[in-house]
Amino acid sequence: MATEDKNRATAAAILPLVGGAANVSSIAHCMTRLRLGLHDRSLVDDEALKAVPAVMGVVEDDTYQIVLGPGTVARVTPEFEQLVEEGRAAGTPAPTPTHTAEELADKGASLKAQQKAKNATPFKLFLRKIANIFVPLIPALIGCGIIAGLNGLLVNLGWLPSVTPALAAMASGFMALIAVFVGYNTAKEFGGTPILGGAVAAIIVFPGVANIDVFGQTLSPGQGGVLGALGAAVLAVYVEKWCRRWVPEALDVLVTPTLTVLVSGLVTIFGLMYVAGEVSSAIGTFADWLLSTGGAGAGFLLGGFFLPLVMLGLHQALIPIHTTLIEQQGFTVLLPILAMAGAGQVGAAAAVYLRLPRNESIRKTIRSAMPAGLLGVGEPLIYGVSLPLGRPFITACVGGAFGGGFVGLFNQLGDSVGSTAIGPSGWALFPLLDGNHGLGSTIAIYAGGLLVGYVAGFVATYFFGFSKALLEEFNVTQDPTPSPITATGGTTPAKAPAAV
């Protein structure tokens, strides 16, 4: 089957299982997940979705998220969008479940209450908005980061001197204008006109700001970086909304964009650029201080607690910090440490595989999810193996903590290990590595951290990840068909909590 046909077949298999085109209110995707807004959650067939070959798992959050893995999700999403449009054009009604109205009402109310309790906190919603601003930028960050690494290698080797300036331009062009893209996405996310957000954010990177003195200090292009762009665009949204409310309709097309750019621009130049610049500098200084003075301990904590953030899908809220560090230092020292969480997950899964020799269903899940785990895509192993089992999720965190502590220790000793872009993890991060003591040393330290994470996660899970009751429950012969272990983040085996 051709790749395009395979992707369309996957999309076609998913659509009826989420209630059809009429039940889909929004479609988006991140690095690994197809994120759907649904009108009626009760129309989704979770078990049938998990049985679709390309689906690695499902996660229920503020959107319904289907884990397809990197690469696959970017190809399936356009096909899914096209099928939804075709379904809407044909007037395909949403399927009606065979339940009474009372049952549907009770189920809907219960689901709504659960989701509201889990996801409607102001802080969590704010973090999700921030993540939605930066996630669309990840492909460009990855591509430019890899080109930057290739260019650095060619420069160090003295090869292709006529080509390296062009590669440098390709690698740096996006980062030079990233504030504009951040401003555009911020305005879009907060309900404003995207191009106005981009226009205000563009002031930050405009070379002419070097001619402006603010409070006795001369501004520099790019001062404030992505944080300044984010703040400027949010301000622009509020100014625009105020104008829409008070400016007469006949003058709106002229007055609203003018006042939005003027007011937001003046505040950005004479306030936000300076404040955001100080905050950005403080982030870089704090990261350097944290790893230089308490690298091993800090790495241990960061690597250990990152996995719960991945489980909740909130790890993407760290993207602004990574991006700020990349702007300032050329690489982020936090990402290689946080990537150790995935190593602990891989080690834990290997231990589960050996500890449950009779459960072919779980072993099959591990075999299918392990390649993605090695490449840093942890959701299939988290939601398909460790989290439903309980204890192995905790021991996987222990593995990530030891791997993070290893990388953090070398940062403390003066060997910084960083990534020139964000997004990839695991083995996929190797092409993006950079540091202050040469590429060879950086790669060796990162590889050592992965190995420590694998071993620590394996040992912790093998010896401490299973109680006697858990082994008796799960180390039994199972049919190699999709099992309850391939569950969503909110579904666990009935007895798992007691075994934790």
mmCIF file of N, CA, C and O in Angstrom, residues 6-70:
data_model
loop_
_atom_site.group_PDB
_atom_site.id
_atom_site.type_symbol
_atom_site.label_atom_id
_atom_site.label_comp_id
_atom_site.label_asym_id
_atom_site.label_seq_id
_atom_site.Cartn_x
_atom_site.Cartn_y
_atom_site.Cartn_z
ATOM 1 N N LYS A 6 -2.015 4.611 2.795
ATOM 2 C CA LYS A 6 -1.950 4.127 4.173
ATOM 3 C C LYS A 6 -2.380 5.212 5.156
ATOM 4 O O LYS A 6 -3.148 4.955 6.086
ATOM 5 N N ASN A 7 -1.909 6.438 4.930
ATOM 6 C CA ASN A 7 -2.285 7.546 5.814
ATOM 7 C C ASN A 7 -3.773 7.853 5.711
ATOM 8 O O ASN A 7 -4.439 8.121 6.713
ATOM 9 N N ARG A 8 -4.290 7.811 4.513
ATOM 10 C CA ARG A 8 -5.719 8.079 4.332
ATOM 11 C C ARG A 8 -6.557 6.954 4.954
ATOM 12 O O ARG A 8 -7.619 7.210 5.528
ATOM 13 N N ALA A 9 -6.059 5.733 4.843
ATOM 14 C CA ALA A 9 -6.774 4.610 5.442
ATOM 15 C C ALA A 9 -6.813 4.745 6.963
ATOM 16 O O ALA A 9 -7.831 4.439 7.597
ATOM 17 N N THR A 10 -5.708 5.213 7.532
ATOM 18 C CA THR A 10 -5.675 5.430 8.980
ATOM 19 C C THR A 10 -6.687 6.500 9.377
ATOM 20 O O THR A 10 -7.436 6.342 10.344
ATOM 21 N N ALA A 11 -6.684 7.612 8.630
ATOM 22 C CA ALA A 11 -7.640 8.685 8.919
ATOM 23 C C ALA A 11 -9.076 8.200 8.764
ATOM 24 O O ALA A 11 -9.954 8.524 9.575
ATOM 25 N N ALA A 12 -9.311 7.402 7.731
ATOM 26 C CA ALA A 12 -10.662 6.887 7.484
ATOM 27 C C ALA A 12 -11.095 5.922 8.583
ATOM 28 O O ALA A 12 -12.285 5.828 8.909
ATOM 29 N N ALA A 13 -10.132 5.192 9.149
ATOM 30 C CA ALA A 13 -10.461 4.273 10.234
ATOM 31 C C ALA A 13 -10.775 5.027 11.525
ATOM 32 O O ALA A 13 -11.624 4.602 12.319
ATOM 33 N N ILE A 14 -10.110 6.162 11.735
ATOM 34 C CA ILE A 14 -10.289 6.929 12.966
ATOM 35 C C ILE A 14 -11.605 7.707 12.969
ATOM 36 O O ILE A 14 -12.306 7.761 13.984
ATOM 37 N N LEU A 15 -11.952 8.300 11.828
ATOM 38 C CA LEU A 15 -13.078 9.246 11.785
ATOM 39 C C LEU A 15 -14.392 8.677 12.326
ATOM 40 O O LEU A 15 -15.015 9.291 13.195
ATOM 41 N N PRO A 16 -14.841 7.522 11.873
ATOM 42 C CA PRO A 16 -16.129 7.036 12.410
ATOM 43 C C PRO A 16 -16.060 6.657 13.887
ATOM 44 O O PRO A 16 -17.077 6.662 14.574
ATOM 45 N N LEU A 17 -14.850 6.367 14.366
ATOM 46 C CA LEU A 17 -14.694 5.949 15.766
ATOM 47 C C LEU A 17 -14.697 7.129 16.726
ATOM 48 O O LEU A 17 -14.753 6.935 17.939
ATOM 49 N N VAL A 18 -14.619 8.355 16.194
ATOM 50 C CA VAL A 18 -14.715 9.542 17.046
ATOM 51 C C VAL A 18 -16.047 10.260 16.845
ATOM 52 O O VAL A 18 -16.209 11.409 17.223
ATOM 53 N N GLY A 19 -16.987 9.556 16.227
ATOM 54 C CA GLY A 19 -18.321 10.123 16.076
ATOM 55 C C GLY A 19 -18.616 10.711 14.721
ATOM 56 O O GLY A 19 -19.669 11.329 14.535
ATOM 57 N N GLY A 20 -17.701 10.570 13.766
ATOM 58 C CA GLY A 20 -17.936 11.088 12.431
ATOM 59 C C GLY A 20 -17.613 12.561 12.297
ATOM 60 O O GLY A 20 -17.292 13.252 13.266
ATOM 61 N N ALA A 21 -17.701 13.056 11.081
ATOM 62 C CA ALA A 21 -17.316 14.439 10.786
ATOM 63 C C ALA A 21 -18.140 15.445 11.574
ATOM 64 O O ALA A 21 -17.626 16.479 12.014
ATOM 65 N N ALA A 22 -19.429 15.160 11.774
ATOM 66 C CA ALA A 22 -20.302 16.110 12.460
ATOM 67 C C ALA A 22 -19.941 16.267 13.934
ATOM 68 O O ALA A 22 -20.340 17.240 14.564
ATOM 69 N N ASN A 23 -19.188 15.305 14.487
ATOM 70 C CA ASN A 23 -18.835 15.363 15.908
ATOM 71 C C ASN A 23 -17.501 16.052 16.158
ATOM 72 O O ASN A 23 -17.119 16.275 17.300
ATOM 73 N N VAL A 24 -16.784 16.395 15.091
ATOM 74 C CA VAL A 24 -15.460 17.011 15.223
ATOM 75 C C VAL A 24 -15.586 18.524 15.145
ATOM 76 O O VAL A 24 -16.055 19.072 14.146
ATOM 77 N N SER A 25 -15.163 19.202 16.209
ATOM 78 C CA SER A 25 -15.269 20.670 16.236
ATOM 79 C C SER A 25 -13.949 21.352 15.909
ATOM 80 O O SER A 25 -13.930 22.485 15.435
ATOM 81 N N SER A 26 -12.820 20.687 16.170
ATOM 82 C CA SER A 26 -11.518 21.273 15.853
ATOM 83 C C SER A 26 -10.503 20.169 15.638
ATOM 84 O O SER A 26 -10.636 19.067 16.178
ATOM 85 N N ILE A 27 -9.483 20.481 14.829
ATOM 86 C CA ILE A 27 -8.434 19.505 14.507
ATOM 87 C C ILE A 27 -7.080 20.199 14.607
ATOM 88 O O ILE A 27 -6.878 21.282 14.056
ATOM 89 N N ALA A 28 -6.158 19.587 15.325
ATOM 90 C CA ALA A 28 -4.788 20.103 15.417
ATOM 91 C C ALA A 28 -3.878 18.918 15.707
ATOM 92 O O ALA A 28 -4.341 17.803 15.981
ATOM 93 N N HIS A 29 -2.574 19.140 15.627
ATOM 94 C CA HIS A 29 -1.641 18.082 16.004
ATOM 95 C C HIS A 29 -0.368 18.694 16.558
ATOM 96 O O HIS A 29 -0.015 19.832 16.261
ATOM 97 N N CYS A 30 0.297 17.914 17.411
ATOM 98 C CA CYS A 30 1.605 18.319 17.922
ATOM 99 C C CYS A 30 2.633 17.353 17.339
ATOM 100 O O CYS A 30 2.438 16.821 16.251
ATOM 101 N N MET A 31 3.720 17.091 18.056
ATOM 102 C CA MET A 31 4.768 16.224 17.530
ATOM 103 C C MET A 31 4.309 14.783 17.372
ATOM 104 O O MET A 31 4.750 14.079 16.470
ATOM 105 N N THR A 32 3.420 14.326 18.246
ATOM 106 C CA THR A 32 3.051 12.909 18.250
ATOM 107 C C THR A 32 1.556 12.647 18.252
ATOM 108 O O THR A 32 1.145 11.522 18.006
ATOM 109 N N ARG A 33 0.724 13.658 18.535
ATOM 110 C CA ARG A 33 -0.688 13.403 18.777
ATOM 111 C C ARG A 33 -1.603 14.182 17.831
ATOM 112 O O ARG A 33 -1.351 15.351 17.545
ATOM 113 N N LEU A 34 -2.659 13.513 17.392
ATOM 114 C CA LEU A 34 -3.766 14.167 16.701
ATOM 115 C C LEU A 34 -4.732 14.641 17.777
ATOM 116 O O LEU A 34 -5.262 13.834 18.554
ATOM 117 N N ARG A 35 -4.947 15.953 17.862
ATOM 118 C CA ARG A 35 -5.749 16.546 18.927
ATOM 119 C C ARG A 35 -7.097 16.995 18.360
ATOM 120 O O ARG A 35 -7.139 17.860 17.486
ATOM 121 N N LEU A 36 -8.169 16.427 18.878
ATOM 122 C CA LEU A 36 -9.495 16.691 18.339
ATOM 123 C C LEU A 36 -10.399 17.339 19.385
ATOM 124 O O LEU A 36 -10.459 16.890 20.536
ATOM 125 N N GLY A 37 -11.092 18.378 18.968
ATOM 126 C CA GLY A 37 -12.184 18.917 19.761
ATOM 127 C C GLY A 37 -13.455 18.202 19.341
ATOM 128 O O GLY A 37 -13.737 18.077 18.143
ATOM 129 N N LEU A 38 -14.208 17.696 20.293
ATOM 130 C CA LEU A 38 -15.388 16.897 19.985
ATOM 131 C C LEU A 38 -16.630 17.513 20.615
ATOM 132 O O LEU A 38 -16.573 18.013 21.742
ATOM 133 N N HIS A 39 -17.732 17.441 19.888
ATOM 134 C CA HIS A 39 -18.995 17.947 20.425
ATOM 135 C C HIS A 39 -19.540 17.020 21.506
ATOM 136 O O HIS A 39 -20.044 17.477 22.528
ATOM 137 N N ASP A 40 -19.441 15.738 21.278
ATOM 138 C CA ASP A 40 -20.020 14.763 22.202
ATOM 139 C C ASP A 40 -19.015 13.639 22.425
ATOM 140 O O ASP A 40 -18.798 12.789 21.561
ATOM 141 N N ARG A 41 -18.397 13.644 23.600
ATOM 142 C CA ARG A 41 -17.375 12.644 23.920
ATOM 143 C C ARG A 41 -17.957 11.234 23.988
ATOM 144 O O ARG A 41 -17.247 10.239 23.735
ATOM 145 N N SER A 42 -19.246 11.099 24.294
ATOM 146 C CA SER A 42 -19.846 9.770 24.450
ATOM 147 C C SER A 42 -19.915 8.999 23.136
ATOM 148 O O SER A 42 -20.135 7.787 23.133
ATOM 149 N N LEU A 43 -19.715 9.675 22.002
ATOM 150 C CA LEU A 43 -19.782 9.000 20.699
ATOM 151 C C LEU A 43 -18.469 8.326 20.325
ATOM 152 O O LEU A 43 -18.390 7.649 19.302
ATOM 153 N N VAL A 44 -17.436 8.495 21.119
ATOM 154 C CA VAL A 44 -16.124 7.925 20.808
ATOM 155 C C VAL A 44 -16.055 6.475 21.264
ATOM 156 O O VAL A 44 -16.454 6.133 22.376
ATOM 157 N N ASP A 45 -15.526 5.627 20.399
ATOM 158 C CA ASP A 45 -15.315 4.214 20.728
ATOM 159 C C ASP A 45 -13.834 4.027 21.077
ATOM 160 O O ASP A 45 -13.004 3.779 20.202
ATOM 161 N N ASP A 46 -13.499 4.143 22.360
ATOM 162 C CA ASP A 46 -12.100 4.092 22.792
ATOM 163 C C ASP A 46 -11.420 2.777 22.420
ATOM 164 O O ASP A 46 -10.302 2.764 21.890
ATOM 165 N N GLU A 47 -12.083 1.672 22.714
ATOM 166 C CA GLU A 47 -11.464 0.367 22.502
ATOM 167 C C GLU A 47 -11.207 0.111 21.018
ATOM 168 O O GLU A 47 -10.154 -0.417 20.642
ATOM 169 N N ALA A 48 -12.149 0.478 20.173
ATOM 170 C CA ALA A 48 -11.948 0.295 18.733
ATOM 171 C C ALA A 48 -10.825 1.181 18.223
ATOM 172 O O ALA A 48 -10.035 0.772 17.354
ATOM 173 N N LEU A 49 -10.725 2.405 18.761
ATOM 174 C CA LEU A 49 -9.625 3.291 18.361
ATOM 175 C C LEU A 49 -8.282 2.685 18.706
ATOM 176 O O LEU A 49 -7.335 2.720 17.915
ATOM 177 N N LYS A 50 -8.174 2.139 19.906
ATOM 178 C CA LYS A 50 -6.897 1.565 20.340
ATOM 179 C C LYS A 50 -6.516 0.330 19.541
ATOM 180 O O LYS A 50 -5.360 -0.068 19.528
ATOM 181 N N ALA A 51 -7.507 -0.264 18.859
ATOM 182 C CA ALA A 51 -7.239 -1.435 18.029
ATOM 183 C C ALA A 51 -6.778 -1.070 16.618
ATOM 184 O O ALA A 51 -6.315 -1.936 15.881
ATOM 185 N N VAL A 52 -6.904 0.201 16.227
ATOM 186 C CA VAL A 52 -6.419 0.643 14.913
ATOM 187 C C VAL A 52 -4.893 0.490 14.886
ATOM 188 O O VAL A 52 -4.199 0.973 15.786
ATOM 189 N N PRO A 53 -4.328 -0.190 13.887
ATOM 190 C CA PRO A 53 -2.897 -0.500 13.893
ATOM 191 C C PRO A 53 -1.974 0.703 14.091
ATOM 192 O O PRO A 53 -0.966 0.604 14.796
ATOM 193 N N ALA A 54 -2.286 1.850 13.528
ATOM 194 C CA ALA A 54 -1.396 3.005 13.616
ATOM 195 C C ALA A 54 -1.530 3.762 14.927
ATOM 196 O O ALA A 54 -0.700 4.628 15.230
ATOM 197 N N VAL A 55 -2.564 3.463 15.704
ATOM 198 C CA VAL A 55 -2.807 4.195 16.946
ATOM 199 C C VAL A 55 -2.009 3.564 18.077
ATOM 200 O O VAL A 55 -2.154 2.375 18.380
ATOM 201 N N MET A 56 -1.146 4.385 18.717
ATOM 202 C CA MET A 56 -0.319 3.908 19.827
ATOM 203 C C MET A 56 -1.010 4.056 21.177
ATOM 204 O O MET A 56 -0.597 3.457 22.160
ATOM 205 N N GLY A 57 -2.037 4.873 21.227
ATOM 206 C CA GLY A 57 -2.752 5.103 22.479
ATOM 207 C C GLY A 57 -3.619 6.333 22.346
ATOM 208 O O GLY A 57 -3.548 7.057 21.340
ATOM 209 N N VAL A 58 -4.462 6.560 23.334
ATOM 210 C CA VAL A 58 -5.297 7.755 23.345
ATOM 211 C C VAL A 58 -5.197 8.418 24.707
ATOM 212 O O VAL A 58 -4.979 7.758 25.720
ATOM 213 N N VAL A 59 -5.331 9.733 24.713
ATOM 214 C CA VAL A 59 -5.227 10.520 25.941
ATOM 215 C C VAL A 59 -6.410 11.476 25.985
ATOM 216 O O VAL A 59 -6.655 12.211 25.026
ATOM 217 N N GLU A 60 -7.124 11.479 27.092
ATOM 218 C CA GLU A 60 -8.264 12.385 27.225
ATOM 219 C C GLU A 60 -7.856 13.586 28.062
ATOM 220 O O GLU A 60 -7.486 13.449 29.232
ATOM 221 N N ASP A 61 -7.898 14.762 27.447
ATOM 222 C CA ASP A 61 -7.530 15.996 28.133
ATOM 223 C C ASP A 61 -8.569 17.034 27.729
ATOM 224 O O ASP A 61 -9.717 16.707 27.498
ATOM 225 N N ASP A 62 -8.149 18.301 27.625
ATOM 226 C CA ASP A 62 -9.111 19.296 27.157
ATOM 227 C C ASP A 62 -9.506 19.026 25.715
ATOM 228 O O ASP A 62 -10.579 19.404 25.267
ATOM 229 N N THR A 63 -8.622 18.348 24.965
ATOM 230 C CA THR A 63 -8.968 17.812 23.659
ATOM 231 C C THR A 63 -8.802 16.296 23.714
ATOM 232 O O THR A 63 -8.144 15.768 24.603
ATOM 233 N N TYR A 64 -9.409 15.607 22.769
ATOM 234 C CA TYR A 64 -9.233 14.156 22.693
ATOM 235 C C TYR A 64 -8.007 13.902 21.826
ATOM 236 O O TYR A 64 -7.961 14.286 20.660
ATOM 237 N N GLN A 65 -6.987 13.249 22.390
ATOM 238 C CA GLN A 65 -5.686 13.133 21.743
ATOM 239 C C GLN A 65 -5.407 11.684 21.357
ATOM 240 O O GLN A 65 -5.442 10.792 22.208
ATOM 241 N N ILE A 66 -5.102 11.483 20.095
ATOM 242 C CA ILE A 66 -4.805 10.156 19.555
ATOM 243 C C ILE A 66 -3.315 10.099 19.245
ATOM 244 O O ILE A 66 -2.820 10.852 18.398
ATOM 245 N N VAL A 67 -2.589 9.231 19.920
ATOM 246 C CA VAL A 67 -1.130 9.148 19.765
ATOM 247 C C VAL A 67 -0.810 8.329 18.524
ATOM 248 O O VAL A 67 -1.110 7.131 18.461
ATOM 249 N N LEU A 68 -0.202 8.982 17.537
ATOM 250 C CA LEU A 68 0.173 8.324 16.282
ATOM 251 C C LEU A 68 1.675 8.244 16.086
ATOM 252 O O LEU A 68 2.159 7.466 15.272
ATOM 253 N N GLY A 69 2.426 9.063 16.835
ATOM 254 C CA GLY A 69 3.876 9.046 16.716
ATOM 255 C C GLY A 69 4.383 10.115 15.771
ATOM 256 O O GLY A 69 3.637 10.651 14.940
ATOM 257 N N PRO A 70 5.688 10.466 15.891
ATOM 258 C CA PRO A 70 6.265 11.519 15.040
ATOM 259 C C PRO A 70 6.276 11.097 13.581
ATOM 260 O O PRO A 70 6.446 9.928 13.255
#
